[in-house]
XYZ file of C-alpha atoms in Angstrom:
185
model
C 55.717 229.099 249.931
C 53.897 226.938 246.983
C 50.786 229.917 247.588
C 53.413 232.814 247.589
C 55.119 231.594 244.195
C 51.544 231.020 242.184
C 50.443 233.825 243.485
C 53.325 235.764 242.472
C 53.179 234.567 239.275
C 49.674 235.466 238.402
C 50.069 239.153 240.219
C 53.216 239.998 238.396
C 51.766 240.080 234.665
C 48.308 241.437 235.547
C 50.210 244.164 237.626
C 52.736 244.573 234.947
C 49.875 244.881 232.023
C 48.067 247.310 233.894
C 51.027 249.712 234.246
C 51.427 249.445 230.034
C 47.527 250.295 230.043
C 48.364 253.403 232.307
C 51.163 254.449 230.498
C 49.656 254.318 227.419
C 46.863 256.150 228.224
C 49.062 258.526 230.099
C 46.974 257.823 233.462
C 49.707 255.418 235.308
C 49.415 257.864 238.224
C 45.564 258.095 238.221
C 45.774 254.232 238.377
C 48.254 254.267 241.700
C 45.572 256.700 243.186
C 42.723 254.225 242.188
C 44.949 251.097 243.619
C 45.503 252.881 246.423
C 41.145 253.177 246.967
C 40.977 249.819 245.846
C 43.505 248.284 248.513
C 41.848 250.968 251.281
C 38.222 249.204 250.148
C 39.450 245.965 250.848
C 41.442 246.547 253.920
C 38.440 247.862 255.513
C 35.855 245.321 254.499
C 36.771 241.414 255.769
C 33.260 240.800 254.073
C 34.170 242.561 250.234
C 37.335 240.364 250.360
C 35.780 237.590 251.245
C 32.730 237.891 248.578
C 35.639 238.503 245.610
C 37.539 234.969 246.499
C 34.878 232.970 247.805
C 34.060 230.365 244.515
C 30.261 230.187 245.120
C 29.329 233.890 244.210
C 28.041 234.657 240.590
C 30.316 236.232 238.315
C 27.549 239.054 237.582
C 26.827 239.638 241.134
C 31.093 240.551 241.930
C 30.874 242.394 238.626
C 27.504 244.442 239.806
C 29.264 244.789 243.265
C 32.415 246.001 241.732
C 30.361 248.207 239.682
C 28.701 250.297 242.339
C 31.708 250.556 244.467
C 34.142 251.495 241.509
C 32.477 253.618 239.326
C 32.696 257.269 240.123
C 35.867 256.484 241.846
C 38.366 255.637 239.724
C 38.856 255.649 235.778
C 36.791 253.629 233.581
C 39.800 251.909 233.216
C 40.842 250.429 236.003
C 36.819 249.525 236.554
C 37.107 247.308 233.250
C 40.624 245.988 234.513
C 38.764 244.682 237.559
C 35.821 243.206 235.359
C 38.147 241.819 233.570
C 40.006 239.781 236.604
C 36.201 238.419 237.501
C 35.555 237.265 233.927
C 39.051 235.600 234.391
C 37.971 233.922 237.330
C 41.177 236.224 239.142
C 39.309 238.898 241.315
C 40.457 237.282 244.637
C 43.950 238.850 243.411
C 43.168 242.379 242.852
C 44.452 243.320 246.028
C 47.666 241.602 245.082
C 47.686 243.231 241.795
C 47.092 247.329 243.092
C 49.880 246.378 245.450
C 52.164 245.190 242.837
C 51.170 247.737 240.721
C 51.904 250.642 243.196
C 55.502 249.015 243.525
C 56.477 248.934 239.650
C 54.493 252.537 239.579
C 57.149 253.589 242.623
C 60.191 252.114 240.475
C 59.311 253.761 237.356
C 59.454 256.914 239.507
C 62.107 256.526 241.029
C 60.108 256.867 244.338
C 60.223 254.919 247.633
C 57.642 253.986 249.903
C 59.082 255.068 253.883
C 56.573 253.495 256.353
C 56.465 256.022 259.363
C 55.130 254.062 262.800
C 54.288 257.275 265.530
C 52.963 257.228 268.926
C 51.010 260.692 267.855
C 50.214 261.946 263.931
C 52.636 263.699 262.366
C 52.584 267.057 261.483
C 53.458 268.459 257.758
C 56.501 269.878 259.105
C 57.685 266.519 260.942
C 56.651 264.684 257.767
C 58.499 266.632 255.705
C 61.650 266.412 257.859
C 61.036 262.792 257.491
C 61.022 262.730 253.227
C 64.036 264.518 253.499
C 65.825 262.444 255.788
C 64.577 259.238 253.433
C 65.773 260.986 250.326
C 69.302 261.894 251.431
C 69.463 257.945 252.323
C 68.476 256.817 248.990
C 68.343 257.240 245.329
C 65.036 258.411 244.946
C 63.857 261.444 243.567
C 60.625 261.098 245.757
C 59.245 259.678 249.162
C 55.729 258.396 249.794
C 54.918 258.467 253.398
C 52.718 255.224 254.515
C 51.877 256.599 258.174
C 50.533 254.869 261.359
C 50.387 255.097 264.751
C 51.064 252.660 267.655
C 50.994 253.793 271.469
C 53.426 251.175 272.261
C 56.297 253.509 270.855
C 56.454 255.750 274.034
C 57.650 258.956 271.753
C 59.655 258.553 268.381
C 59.176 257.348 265.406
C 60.255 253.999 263.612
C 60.753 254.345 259.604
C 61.136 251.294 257.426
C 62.089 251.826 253.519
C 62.104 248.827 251.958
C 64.188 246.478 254.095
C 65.582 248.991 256.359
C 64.242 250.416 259.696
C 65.390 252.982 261.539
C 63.916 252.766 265.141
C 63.948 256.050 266.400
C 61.165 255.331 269.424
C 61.820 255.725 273.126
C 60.569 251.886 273.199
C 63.748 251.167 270.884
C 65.923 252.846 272.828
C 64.640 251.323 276.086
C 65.125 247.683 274.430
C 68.448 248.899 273.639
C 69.501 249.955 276.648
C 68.277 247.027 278.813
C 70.578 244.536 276.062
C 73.558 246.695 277.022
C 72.833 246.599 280.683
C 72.059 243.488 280.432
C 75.181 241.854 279.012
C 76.996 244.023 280.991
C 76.530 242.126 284.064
């Protein structure tokens, strides 16, 4: 909990200065499309992650990595903001930071993030039923769809905003069904 609370506390005003960077350049949304790559990047490569935090690279080799992954991908910006966290000795957080980042983007939009779990992708008409469904539930003026798939489900879906799921999978409704028969007897 110690790691969760210092981490916390360096993510929230690097994530929080980097949204008054986007709005002031009027890019904020440019930047949650660049966090998004960046988070992507390092979700998909164990050894990029582990090259940003380990303490033995140089701080010119991350920045030289950094640069030819970055550049051409997202604004100049967001590239310095990332040299930035190496010559701060905070680059093993920048993962921390886009995801923060997208969050405060989400609030100032008064969007939500609905996590969709299928057994099969979606199709833009099913996803579309879904973003309405989420927006009659909340406040939000928009839905961003987060979408995966797990063969486990059966058939369904399971949605999660925020703390909320709504398990809507034949697997759900099998679990629920064996409780009931079960405490039946």
């Amino acid at each position: 909990m110690k790691d969760s609370v210092v981490s916390e506390s360096i993510i929230s005003p690097y994530s929080q200065a980097l949204l008054s960077l986007g709005e002031s350049a009027q890019v904020a949304d440019q930047f949650g499309e660049d966090a998004a790559y960046i988070i992507e990047l390092l979700s998909t490569s164990e050894e990029l992650s582990q090259f940003l935090a380990s303490p033995i690279g140089s701080l010119e080799a991350k920045k030289g990595v950094l640069r030819q992954l970055l550049t051409d991908k997202v604004h100049p910006s967001m590239l310095n903001f990332a040299l930035l966290l190496v010559d701060r000795g905070r680059i093993p957080f920048l993962g921390g930071v886009c995801r923060q980042y997208q969050t405060l983007l989400r609030q100032k939009n008064q969007s939500v993030l609905a996590e969709v779990t299928s057994v099969v992708p979606l199709s833009e008409a099913q996803q579309d039923e879904i973003r309405q469904k989420v927006l009659a539930m909340t406040d939000a003026r928009q839905v961003e769809l987060s979408t995966s798939l797990d063969p486990s489900l059966i058939g369904g879906v399971i949605i999660q905003v925020g703390s909320q799921v709504i398990d809507a999978s034949l697997r759900g409704q099998l679990r629920r069904i064996s409780l009931l028969l079960s405490s039946a007897a």
